[in-house]
Amino acid sequence: MAFINQLQISDLAVGLFFLGLYGAMSQRNIIKTIMSVGIMDIGAITFFMMANYPEGAKPPISSTPVEYMADPVPQALMITAIVIGVSVIAMCLAMYMRVAYRYGTADWKILIRRLEK
Amino acid sequence: MLPLLPLHIVVVIPVIAGAAGYFLPRNAYHRLLFLVNVGIVVAAIAIFAEVRWGGEIVQYMAEWPRWIAIKLVADVYSAPLVLLTAVFFAGTFLFSTRAEYLDKTFLFLFVLLESALIGMFLSGDIFNIYVLVELGMIIIAILIMYKQDKQSVYDAMLYLMMNFIAMAFMLLGIGYLYRITGVLDLAALHERLPLLDDPRAVIVPYAMIMTAIAVKAALFPLFSWLPRAHGAPSAPAIVSAVLSGVQVKAGVYLLVRISATFSPVIDAAPFFMILGFITSVIGFLLAIAQKDIKLILAYHTVSQVGLIVMGLHLGSDVAFWGGMYHIINHALFKGLLFLTAGIIIEQYGTRSYAEIRGVLRHMPAIGIGTLAGVLGITGAPFFNGSISKYFIQQGLQGDLGGLGMLLINFGTTLSFVKYSLILFGKPNAPKPLTRDPWVAVISLLFGLACLAGGVLGGPTVALVYGPQYSAAGALGAQKLLTFFLTLAVAVATYFFVVKRIGGFLTMIRNFKFSFNQITVFMTLFFVGLLGYAWWFV
């Protein structure tokens, strides 16, 4: 089991991404697919955060000496990505409520059959 | 050279004007935004002229050093598209002066979409592109379901979730790229990628970013969001026109841009060429099966985008510029067709092509506009479609390529034989109400542009992009003969074949992929591109 100890956060993040992708492929429940898509997004964000992360680096706040600082670029960028992700998920959930009230189902397959009538 | 005006002006002005004027009453707000759009058209013309005759403009935001700053680039690819977007939005604002569904929120979102699109074209930084694409995606989802009737909320939800998965792919790909190169600037990536020890390290991020962009450009098998979004029963006409005219082109543009960035390491031109051809064929097959006039147009957009992608990746210069020219042409005629289709649907109160007759006699201006659009899209002589298709055809090698092009032309003509039936016959709708004169003016202007783009085809390409090609061959006897033969065969096929297989067409029409299947297709596309790149790098 030595390889488990060697796993880094970025490896786990990629795993999370594909786990989310699997969920989006396999789940018929709309809420579960929305959750899966959220997990994919979080996986990608975590991976980006850990890009070029030297062991033991400190957060890039003003008092940190420059040589210990983690790369500030991913952190600045990922704030944007997190905000976008949250708003898209919120919109998906709002739309889901509309669809669920209108067609009375939370299942993609049944939903398709009930459209067009 | 020093730019005449900073590039970011054209990106931020629509947002600022939209936010600052929001307190105005609706009509004044509409007028203000129209004036702002006219200003942007002027600015876009200035930028275009500067790029065309002075060379590309590069601007680093906030005076950060090169490769750290967010970069805006206007070059020979992006400047014409910025101009196209500006003209298009100004036209749609004029077109919709009296439309009732346009309240202030709608108008604000609409100008925000304009900003996002122009920003996407001008961006030289891959993360900036990501953010603007996401912004455009959210706005489009709201615009599709704006009237909230029929299944538009479902369409918008499917669109949003599918594109969000694609954007998660892109984000992971960008993260990977940043990890191995340490830059996000497209030009810097272009320089650093060949220096990597192991070029195969680029394959995974390449496949991820390209999967996202293929979703945006609606390539086979990832196009199923496009007809839902563009032909959504409840989406206003101007939204459909903008989506089909400009927004899909943003996907194609990104395909060209990002491919160019990765070109020193990975060249997937054959892959995208074949994919473009398949997309084109599947697109017109599905278009023939539709009954709803907006869906015919929407599936047809899939087909034409396939043709454009094919032309861009044929590997010959003439075909490349033909593809670039077809982007502009397609924006003109498809925008025109969607705008007129919106008016026709409003007037006749139905969307089924079988129940609409006699548009030409009933509403002459709209009818002539539609006819010009149809002639443009089928590549009739003297119309703009013929020129760009002629250029794309010149890049084809061998009989097989010629045959493929003939097949696409035949399919296009066939689906538009079906569409243009609505023009003729006895009008079956009440007398038209007094309409906004601008509707007719814009329809005729767009139609005229289609004609002008055909008559002056060669000079237009030279003016917009620079390379000089003769388009005289597009009017040669052989081309004319081919066109009329194709038309005759298409009419015959329509009346003797298509009309008799109604049951089969109904089956195709009612067949829909669920969200899970679409996600599986996306994963398969990713794996396929990964395998292709792995094999050839």
XYZ file of C-alpha atoms in Angstrom:
654
model
C 0.000 0.000 0.000
C 2.993 2.254 -0.411
C 1.477 4.110 -3.328
C -1.298 5.487 -1.135
C 1.243 7.381 0.930
C 2.707 8.863 -2.222
C -0.586 10.193 -3.485
C -0.726 13.964 -3.558
C -3.674 16.248 -3.290
C -3.609 16.926 -7.022
C -3.911 13.194 -7.767
C -6.902 12.987 -5.494
C -8.373 16.044 -7.210
C -8.137 14.339 -10.612
C -9.779 11.286 -9.055
C -12.579 13.486 -7.744
C -13.050 14.989 -11.203
C -13.503 11.619 -12.853
C -15.696 10.410 -10.010
C -17.966 13.370 -10.728
C -17.885 12.562 -14.444
C -18.886 8.976 -13.674
C -21.772 10.285 -11.581
C -22.951 12.532 -14.402
C -22.836 9.585 -16.809
C -24.559 7.049 -14.600
C -27.111 8.801 -12.382
C -30.641 9.284 -13.649
C -31.691 11.471 -10.755
C -31.370 15.145 -11.683
C -30.267 16.285 -8.214
C -27.552 13.643 -8.171
C -26.272 14.749 -11.574
C -26.170 18.352 -10.401
C -24.142 17.205 -7.400
C -21.830 15.208 -9.674
C -21.234 18.218 -11.887
C -20.441 20.256 -8.775
C -17.940 17.622 -7.682
C -16.271 17.760 -11.101
C -15.911 21.495 -10.816
C -14.463 21.266 -7.289
C -12.018 18.581 -8.467
C -10.774 20.834 -11.259
C -10.482 23.803 -8.883
C -8.529 21.797 -6.294
C -6.187 20.532 -8.986
C -5.554 24.065 -10.199
C -4.916 25.266 -6.620
C -2.229 22.623 -6.126
C -0.419 23.437 -9.400
C 3.229 24.303 -8.711
C 2.790 23.905 -4.972
C 6.156 23.410 -3.265
C 6.132 21.313 -0.098
C 5.558 23.474 2.977
C 4.763 26.719 1.177
C 2.843 29.385 3.058
C -0.215 31.304 1.855
C 0.776 34.401 -0.124
C -0.219 37.017 2.448
C 1.829 40.173 2.956
C 3.909 39.031 5.974
C 5.078 35.768 4.368
C 8.688 35.909 3.136
C 8.784 35.646 -0.632
C 10.849 32.444 -0.708
C 8.202 30.504 1.272
C 5.248 31.871 -0.637
C 2.949 29.592 -2.575
C 2.245 30.624 -6.172
C -0.395 33.374 -5.861
C -1.701 33.143 -9.447
C -3.809 29.955 -9.044
C -5.310 31.277 -5.844
C -6.355 34.534 -7.467
C -7.791 32.722 -10.467
C -9.614 30.062 -8.514
C -11.614 32.596 -6.524
C -13.200 33.545 -9.842
C -13.758 29.910 -10.773
C -15.343 29.123 -7.396
C -17.750 32.046 -7.719
C -18.732 30.963 -11.217
C -19.189 27.375 -10.058
C -21.418 28.346 -7.164
C -23.612 30.552 -9.317
C -23.998 27.931 -12.049
C -24.940 25.259 -9.500
C -27.445 27.648 -7.923
C -28.961 28.295 -11.335
C -29.135 24.584 -12.112
C -30.988 23.965 -8.849
C -33.426 26.812 -9.519
C -34.137 25.430 -12.984
C -34.520 21.951 -11.553
C -37.248 23.227 -9.222
C -39.136 24.685 -12.178
C -38.816 21.477 -14.162
C -39.771 19.298 -11.202
C -42.935 21.325 -10.500
C -43.917 21.325 -14.119
C -43.351 17.667 -14.995
C -43.477 16.093 -11.562
C -40.355 13.987 -11.898
C -36.700 14.039 -10.911
C -35.565 11.477 -13.469
C -33.956 12.447 -16.779
C -35.464 9.515 -18.683
C -39.029 9.981 -17.460
C -38.645 13.713 -18.014
C -37.861 13.204 -21.707
C -40.980 11.080 -22.134
C -43.143 13.729 -20.499
C -41.883 16.656 -22.614
C -43.627 17.164 -25.984
C -47.167 16.369 -24.842
C 2.215 50.232 -33.003
C 0.358 52.322 -30.492
C -3.388 51.717 -30.659
C -5.710 54.558 -31.507
C -8.060 53.578 -28.718
C -7.601 50.995 -25.965
C -9.080 47.631 -26.873
C -10.824 47.078 -23.590
C -13.121 50.026 -24.353
C -15.238 47.948 -26.718
C -15.491 45.192 -24.108
C -16.513 47.276 -21.096
C -18.601 50.032 -22.685
C -21.696 47.836 -23.263
C -21.655 46.652 -19.638
C -21.135 50.135 -18.225
C -23.820 51.673 -20.420
C -26.200 48.834 -19.615
C -25.696 49.233 -15.871
C -25.619 53.043 -15.782
C -28.728 53.535 -17.900
C -30.797 50.936 -16.089
C -32.864 53.549 -14.229
C -34.178 54.975 -17.535
C -37.654 54.057 -18.800
C -37.713 51.104 -21.179
C -37.890 52.947 -24.505
C -35.181 55.419 -23.566
C -33.029 52.515 -22.347
C -33.492 50.733 -25.655
C -32.528 53.874 -27.554
C -29.473 54.451 -25.351
C -28.243 50.897 -25.902
C -28.783 51.227 -29.636
C -26.695 54.415 -29.709
C -23.987 52.693 -27.656
C -24.004 49.891 -30.202
C -23.572 52.338 -33.049
C -20.584 53.748 -31.178
C -19.154 50.254 -30.808
C -19.587 49.623 -34.519
C -17.552 52.769 -35.212
C -14.877 51.707 -32.704
C -14.814 48.207 -34.187
C -14.352 49.659 -37.668
C -11.437 51.751 -36.344
C -9.853 48.675 -34.729
C -10.426 46.643 -37.871
C -8.858 49.278 -40.104
C -5.864 49.562 -37.799
C -5.326 45.797 -37.685
C -5.861 45.370 -41.400
C -3.466 48.088 -42.537
C -1.249 48.575 -39.501
C -0.681 45.098 -38.085
C -1.983 43.411 -34.983
C -2.663 45.317 -31.762
C -1.500 43.823 -28.475
C -2.469 45.408 -25.194
C -1.364 44.386 -21.700
C -3.892 45.282 -19.044
C -2.968 47.279 -15.938
C 0.674 47.761 -17.012
C 1.806 44.414 -15.681
C 4.801 42.926 -17.474
C 4.419 40.655 -20.488
C 3.120 37.123 -19.788
C 1.800 38.086 -16.368
C -0.706 40.694 -17.471
C -4.039 39.770 -18.989
C -3.570 40.359 -22.672
C -5.935 41.617 -25.329
C -5.080 40.918 -28.945
C -6.746 42.198 -32.086
C -5.394 40.425 -35.137
C -6.571 39.410 -38.576
C -8.743 36.610 -37.144
C -10.395 38.469 -34.309
C -10.874 42.004 -35.670
C -13.390 41.022 -38.416
C -15.342 38.946 -35.886
C -15.485 41.860 -33.444
C -16.814 44.044 -36.244
C -19.317 41.339 -37.201
C -20.541 41.043 -33.602
C -20.947 44.810 -33.268
C -22.851 45.146 -36.552
C -25.011 42.167 -35.689
C -26.023 43.480 -32.289
C -26.705 46.970 -33.652
C -28.910 45.390 -36.337
C -30.869 43.302 -33.847
C -31.438 46.315 -31.609
C -32.892 48.195 -34.555
C -34.887 45.133 -35.577
C -36.625 44.836 -32.234
C -37.582 48.412 -31.426
C -41.243 47.527 -30.944
C -40.999 43.985 -29.638
C -43.022 43.642 -26.451
C -41.051 40.855 -24.819
C -37.992 43.068 -24.509
C -38.028 44.429 -21.005
C -35.078 46.104 -19.352
C -33.605 42.980 -17.772
C -33.617 41.267 -21.148
C -31.870 44.202 -22.803
C -29.274 44.347 -20.054
C -28.487 40.646 -20.401
C -28.341 41.072 -24.145
C -25.649 43.777 -24.033
C -23.802 41.740 -21.409
C -23.703 38.879 -23.918
C -22.273 41.279 -26.485
C -19.483 42.207 -24.064
C -18.724 38.581 -23.306
C -18.530 37.706 -27.009
C -16.320 40.653 -27.956
C -14.116 39.920 -24.936
C -13.818 36.296 -25.999
C -12.679 37.326 -29.464
C -10.108 39.795 -28.156
C -8.710 37.759 -25.272
C -5.162 36.512 -25.508
C -5.182 34.701 -22.185
C -6.678 31.264 -21.814
C -8.108 31.743 -18.335
C -9.738 34.984 -19.399
C -11.327 33.108 -22.277
C -12.614 30.534 -19.791
C -14.249 33.183 -17.606
C -15.876 34.958 -20.554
C -17.182 31.691 -22.018
C -18.752 30.857 -18.652
C -20.304 34.321 -18.500
C -21.745 33.894 -21.984
C -23.039 30.436 -21.033
C -24.979 31.699 -18.008
C -26.487 34.630 -19.923
C -27.539 32.398 -22.812
C -29.213 29.952 -20.425
C -31.285 32.808 -18.988
C -32.127 34.197 -22.424
C -33.297 30.790 -23.713
C -35.784 30.348 -20.887
C -36.740 33.996 -20.709
C -40.395 33.499 -21.563
C -40.548 30.300 -19.483
C -43.130 28.604 -21.648
C -43.281 25.083 -23.104
C -40.110 23.119 -22.463
C -37.736 26.071 -22.502
C -36.648 25.606 -18.878
C -35.702 22.012 -19.652
C -33.802 23.130 -22.761
C -31.945 25.761 -20.777
C -31.121 23.342 -17.959
C -29.746 20.759 -20.359
C -27.748 23.451 -22.140
C -26.340 24.809 -18.889
C -25.363 21.464 -17.358
C -23.829 20.091 -20.527
C -21.761 23.211 -21.070
C -20.793 23.321 -17.415
C -19.311 19.832 -17.668
C -17.441 20.973 -20.763
C -16.115 23.983 -18.886
C -14.996 21.783 -15.979
C -12.967 19.819 -18.535
C -11.488 23.064 -19.773
C -10.638 24.241 -16.256
C -8.816 21.009 -15.449
C -6.990 21.260 -18.782
C -5.936 24.843 -18.060
C -4.728 23.794 -14.601
C -2.667 21.038 -16.168
C -1.185 23.446 -18.712
C -0.328 25.917 -15.990
C 1.355 23.179 -14.014
C 3.659 22.116 -16.839
C 4.356 25.514 -18.408
C 3.700 28.118 -15.716
C 1.969 30.552 -18.077
C -1.582 31.191 -19.224
C -0.857 33.571 -22.071
C -1.595 31.969 -25.454
C 1.476 33.425 -27.169
C 3.698 32.357 -24.281
C 2.215 28.850 -24.358
C 2.926 28.734 -28.074
C 6.590 29.519 -27.377
C 7.040 27.228 -24.398
C 5.223 24.080 -25.488
C 7.923 22.909 -27.960
C 10.570 23.355 -25.237
C 9.059 20.690 -22.994
C 11.163 17.589 -22.368
C 8.293 15.272 -23.136
C 5.826 16.582 -25.731
C 3.385 13.866 -24.712
C 2.780 15.703 -21.436
C 0.672 18.168 -23.426
C -1.726 15.555 -24.746
C -4.021 15.341 -21.720
C -4.597 19.102 -21.335
C -4.963 19.402 -25.102
C -7.673 16.758 -25.219
C -9.472 18.328 -22.259
C -9.496 21.863 -23.634
C -10.419 20.673 -27.124
C -13.337 18.607 -25.794
C -14.730 21.741 -24.179
C -14.260 23.732 -27.357
C -15.809 21.007 -29.505
C -18.909 21.264 -27.319
C -18.928 25.032 -27.858
C -18.488 24.632 -31.617
C -21.201 21.922 -31.671
C -19.196 19.215 -33.405
C -20.482 15.663 -33.833
C -21.460 14.010 -31.474
C -21.663 16.944 -29.083
C -24.132 19.152 -30.934
C -27.333 18.072 -29.240
C -27.483 21.246 -27.130
C -27.427 23.515 -30.179
C -30.868 22.901 -31.743
C -32.455 23.085 -28.304
C -30.809 26.393 -27.566
C -31.080 28.011 -30.996
C -34.445 26.668 -31.980
C -35.996 26.757 -28.514
C -39.718 27.256 -29.110
C -39.876 30.177 -26.754
C -36.572 31.921 -27.400
C -37.109 35.352 -28.964
C -36.077 35.701 -32.611
C -33.183 38.023 -31.904
C -31.715 35.576 -29.375
C -31.825 32.752 -31.911
C -30.272 35.025 -34.517
C -27.421 36.087 -32.253
C -26.756 32.548 -31.029
C -26.622 31.113 -34.518
C -24.985 34.116 -36.106
C -22.226 34.944 -33.675
C -22.086 32.722 -30.612
C -21.365 29.395 -32.371
C -18.691 31.206 -34.338
C -16.996 31.992 -31.043
C -16.594 28.220 -30.602
C -15.154 27.852 -34.105
C -12.873 30.817 -33.503
C -11.576 29.271 -30.267
C -10.989 26.026 -32.150
C -8.738 27.897 -34.585
C -7.031 29.904 -31.847
C -6.270 27.038 -29.471
C -5.261 24.702 -32.320
C -2.789 27.362 -33.434
C -1.420 27.593 -29.892
C -0.815 23.854 -29.724
C 0.312 23.576 -33.366
C 4.067 23.118 -32.658
C 3.309 19.945 -30.688
C -0.007 18.517 -31.827
C -1.645 18.742 -35.215
C -5.109 17.243 -35.238
C -6.272 18.822 -38.510
C -7.321 15.504 -40.157
C -9.322 14.575 -37.072
C -11.279 17.820 -37.113
C -11.663 17.766 -40.883
C -13.356 14.359 -40.808
C -15.394 15.367 -37.776
C -16.503 18.507 -39.609
C -17.655 16.447 -42.571
C -19.617 14.017 -40.363
C -21.164 16.930 -38.449
C -22.209 18.520 -41.701
C -23.893 15.377 -43.047
C -25.666 14.497 -39.785
C -26.774 18.129 -39.434
C -28.647 18.254 -42.730
C -30.101 14.765 -42.288
C -31.638 15.887 -39.012
C -32.705 19.210 -40.559
C -34.710 17.369 -43.221
C -36.541 15.429 -40.516
C -37.795 18.532 -38.698
C -41.221 20.123 -39.023
C -40.681 23.221 -36.919
C -39.183 25.984 -39.099
C -36.885 27.203 -36.331
C -35.593 23.690 -35.741
C -34.901 23.255 -39.466
C -32.749 26.373 -39.276
C -31.101 25.278 -36.023
C -30.080 21.838 -37.291
C -28.893 23.529 -40.401
C -26.538 25.645 -38.321
C -24.962 22.377 -37.139
C -24.457 21.368 -40.758
C -22.917 24.686 -41.789
C -20.612 24.811 -38.761
C -19.414 21.353 -39.787
C -18.682 22.711 -43.258
C -16.766 25.655 -41.780
C -14.693 23.400 -39.514
C -13.985 21.132 -42.457
C -12.817 24.061 -44.582
C -10.600 25.413 -41.816
C -8.816 22.084 -41.355
C -8.356 21.024 -44.971
C -4.780 22.190 -44.830
C -4.930 24.507 -47.826
C -4.858 28.289 -47.629
C -7.745 28.875 -50.017
C -10.008 26.549 -48.063
C -8.942 28.123 -44.771
C -9.866 31.625 -45.886
C -12.978 30.211 -47.514
C -13.930 28.818 -44.102
C -13.203 32.156 -42.440
C -15.326 33.908 -45.065
C -18.086 31.352 -44.585
C -18.172 32.306 -40.885
C -19.177 35.839 -41.875
C -21.525 34.663 -44.620
C -23.241 32.178 -42.380
C -23.727 34.853 -39.724
C -25.415 37.063 -42.324
C -27.796 34.588 -43.906
C -28.587 32.513 -40.848
C -29.128 35.625 -38.758
C -31.451 36.923 -41.473
C -33.356 33.631 -41.670
C -33.848 33.458 -37.909
C -35.012 37.068 -37.697
C -37.529 36.622 -40.502
C -38.623 33.243 -39.098
C -39.436 34.979 -35.815
C -41.677 37.482 -37.623
C -43.304 34.740 -39.709
C -44.093 32.674 -36.606
C -45.559 35.712 -34.886
C -47.702 36.518 -37.909
C -48.978 33.023 -38.722
C -49.239 31.836 -35.126
C -47.679 28.476 -35.943
C -44.213 26.980 -36.231
C -44.985 24.068 -38.497
C -43.678 24.486 -42.057
C -46.713 22.669 -43.431
C -49.158 25.286 -42.146
C -47.346 28.374 -43.416
C -47.907 29.337 -47.027
C -47.513 32.391 -49.200
C -45.071 34.454 -47.175
C -43.802 36.122 -50.324
C -47.227 37.518 -51.226
C -48.310 38.143 -47.664
C -45.265 40.031 -46.391
C -43.113 40.961 -49.414
C -40.167 42.438 -47.513
C -39.859 39.502 -45.123
C -40.374 37.091 -48.005
C -37.645 38.674 -50.131
C -35.315 38.662 -47.110
C -35.998 34.959 -46.523
C -35.479 34.206 -50.195
C -32.126 36.032 -50.182
C -31.088 34.049 -47.108
C -32.113 30.759 -48.704
C -30.264 31.593 -51.919
C -27.208 32.555 -49.888
C -27.177 29.391 -47.834
C -27.696 27.029 -50.766
C -24.817 28.662 -52.596
C -26.837 30.040 -55.505
C -24.826 31.970 -58.079
C -24.325 35.667 -57.246
C -24.922 35.052 -53.525
C -22.265 34.977 -50.838
C -22.559 31.281 -49.960
C -21.414 30.318 -53.451
C -18.105 32.156 -53.033
C -17.076 30.677 -49.693
C -18.184 27.183 -50.719
C -16.214 27.589 -53.934
C -13.079 28.466 -51.947
C -13.568 25.530 -49.594
C -14.042 23.256 -52.581
C -10.745 24.371 -54.083
C -8.939 22.979 -51.070
C -10.401 19.516 -51.564
C -8.221 16.886 -53.088
C -9.345 13.999 -55.197
C -12.724 12.679 -56.227
C -13.717 11.636 -52.742
C -13.485 15.208 -51.446
C -15.440 16.548 -54.401
C -18.103 13.915 -53.819
C -18.348 14.851 -50.142
C -18.798 18.514 -51.004
C -21.465 17.600 -53.545
C -23.252 15.580 -50.868
C -23.221 18.507 -48.422
C -24.476 20.877 -51.114
C -27.220 18.467 -52.053
C -28.321 18.087 -48.426
C -28.345 21.843 -47.899
C -30.410 22.385 -51.019
C -32.796 19.574 -50.083
C -33.528 20.949 -46.633
C -34.041 24.412 -48.035
C -36.359 23.192 -50.765
C -38.480 22.082 -47.841
C -38.013 25.382 -46.025
C -38.774 27.611 -48.991
C -42.173 25.971 -49.513
C -43.450 28.435 -46.936
C -42.704 31.276 -49.352
C -45.093 30.229 -52.094
C -48.749 29.449 -52.399
C -51.843 31.200 -51.168
C -51.469 33.215 -47.954
C -53.371 31.647 -45.095
C -53.007 34.220 -42.350
C -54.911 37.365 -41.360
C -53.864 40.676 -42.859
C -50.582 41.880 -41.369
C -50.848 44.463 -38.647
C -49.017 47.714 -39.163
C -45.483 46.681 -38.527
C -42.379 48.406 -37.457
C -40.713 49.680 -40.676
C -37.276 48.823 -39.294
C -38.079 45.115 -39.491
C -38.415 45.322 -43.250
C -35.403 47.607 -43.594
C -33.119 45.290 -41.623
C -34.343 42.202 -43.482
C -33.692 43.830 -46.833
C -30.304 45.186 -45.713
C -29.140 41.752 -44.583
C -30.447 40.271 -47.835
C -28.569 42.924 -49.786
C -25.415 42.099 -47.821
C -25.819 38.444 -48.863
C -26.016 39.530 -52.501
C -23.120 41.983 -52.203
C -20.947 39.360 -50.514
C -21.511 37.157 -53.543
C -21.141 39.663 -56.373
C -18.019 41.138 -54.782
C -16.799 37.849 -53.271
C -13.102 37.946 -54.168
C -12.619 41.644 -53.299
C -14.485 41.160 -49.992
C -12.145 38.380 -48.887
C -9.181 40.544 -49.917
C -10.599 43.499 -48.000
C -11.449 41.623 -44.814
C -8.591 39.143 -44.509
C -5.944 40.200 -47.021
C -5.271 37.224 -49.309
C -6.164 37.732 -52.956
C -8.092 34.912 -54.587
C -10.087 35.022 -57.739
C -13.692 33.997 -57.280
C -14.436 34.079 -60.995
C -14.643 30.287 -61.104
C -17.689 30.386 -58.858
C -19.687 31.706 -61.793
C -18.235 29.310 -64.351
C -20.532 27.279 -66.577
C -19.672 24.080 -64.742
C -20.574 25.552 -61.354
C -23.875 26.914 -62.648
C -24.732 23.574 -64.190
C -23.848 21.774 -60.953
C -26.008 24.140 -58.936
C -29.089 23.801 -61.107
C -28.669 20.029 -61.415
C -28.375 19.787 -57.621
C -31.472 21.930 -57.271
C -33.445 19.789 -59.723
C -32.377 16.545 -58.062
C -33.149 18.012 -54.625
C -36.664 19.083 -55.684
C -37.286 15.650 -57.183
C -35.905 13.904 -54.089
C -38.058 16.029 -51.857
C -41.326 15.312 -53.635
C -40.690 11.660 -54.456
C -38.633 10.410 -51.520
C -38.776 12.659 -48.466
C -42.553 13.072 -48.571
C -43.084 9.296 -48.603
C -40.998 8.394 -45.572
C -42.895 10.515 -43.101
C -43.038 7.762 -40.457
C -39.290 7.311 -40.495
C -38.731 11.052 -40.212
C -41.136 11.257 -37.270
C -39.085 8.584 -35.545
C -35.858 10.528 -36.074
C -37.540 13.733 -34.966
C -38.833 12.297 -31.721
C -35.593 10.601 -30.813
C -33.793 12.454 -28.051
C -30.682 11.738 -26.046
C -30.914 12.048 -22.303
C -28.423 14.001 -20.248
C -26.544 10.853 -19.229
C -26.080 9.760 -22.826
C -24.816 13.206 -23.785
C -22.248 13.022 -20.980
C -21.158 9.594 -22.202
C -20.659 11.056 -25.688
C -18.550 13.825 -24.205
C -16.360 11.306 -22.378
C -16.046 9.211 -25.541
C -15.036 12.283 -27.516
C -12.400 13.080 -24.904
C -11.032 9.531 -24.964
C -11.087 9.485 -28.766
C -9.169 12.749 -29.080
C -6.745 11.576 -26.400
C -6.132 8.360 -28.320
C -5.710 10.226 -31.603
C -3.196 12.655 -30.086
C -1.359 9.815 -28.344
C -1.042 7.933 -31.606
C 0.258 10.823 -33.670
C 2.519 12.765 -31.306
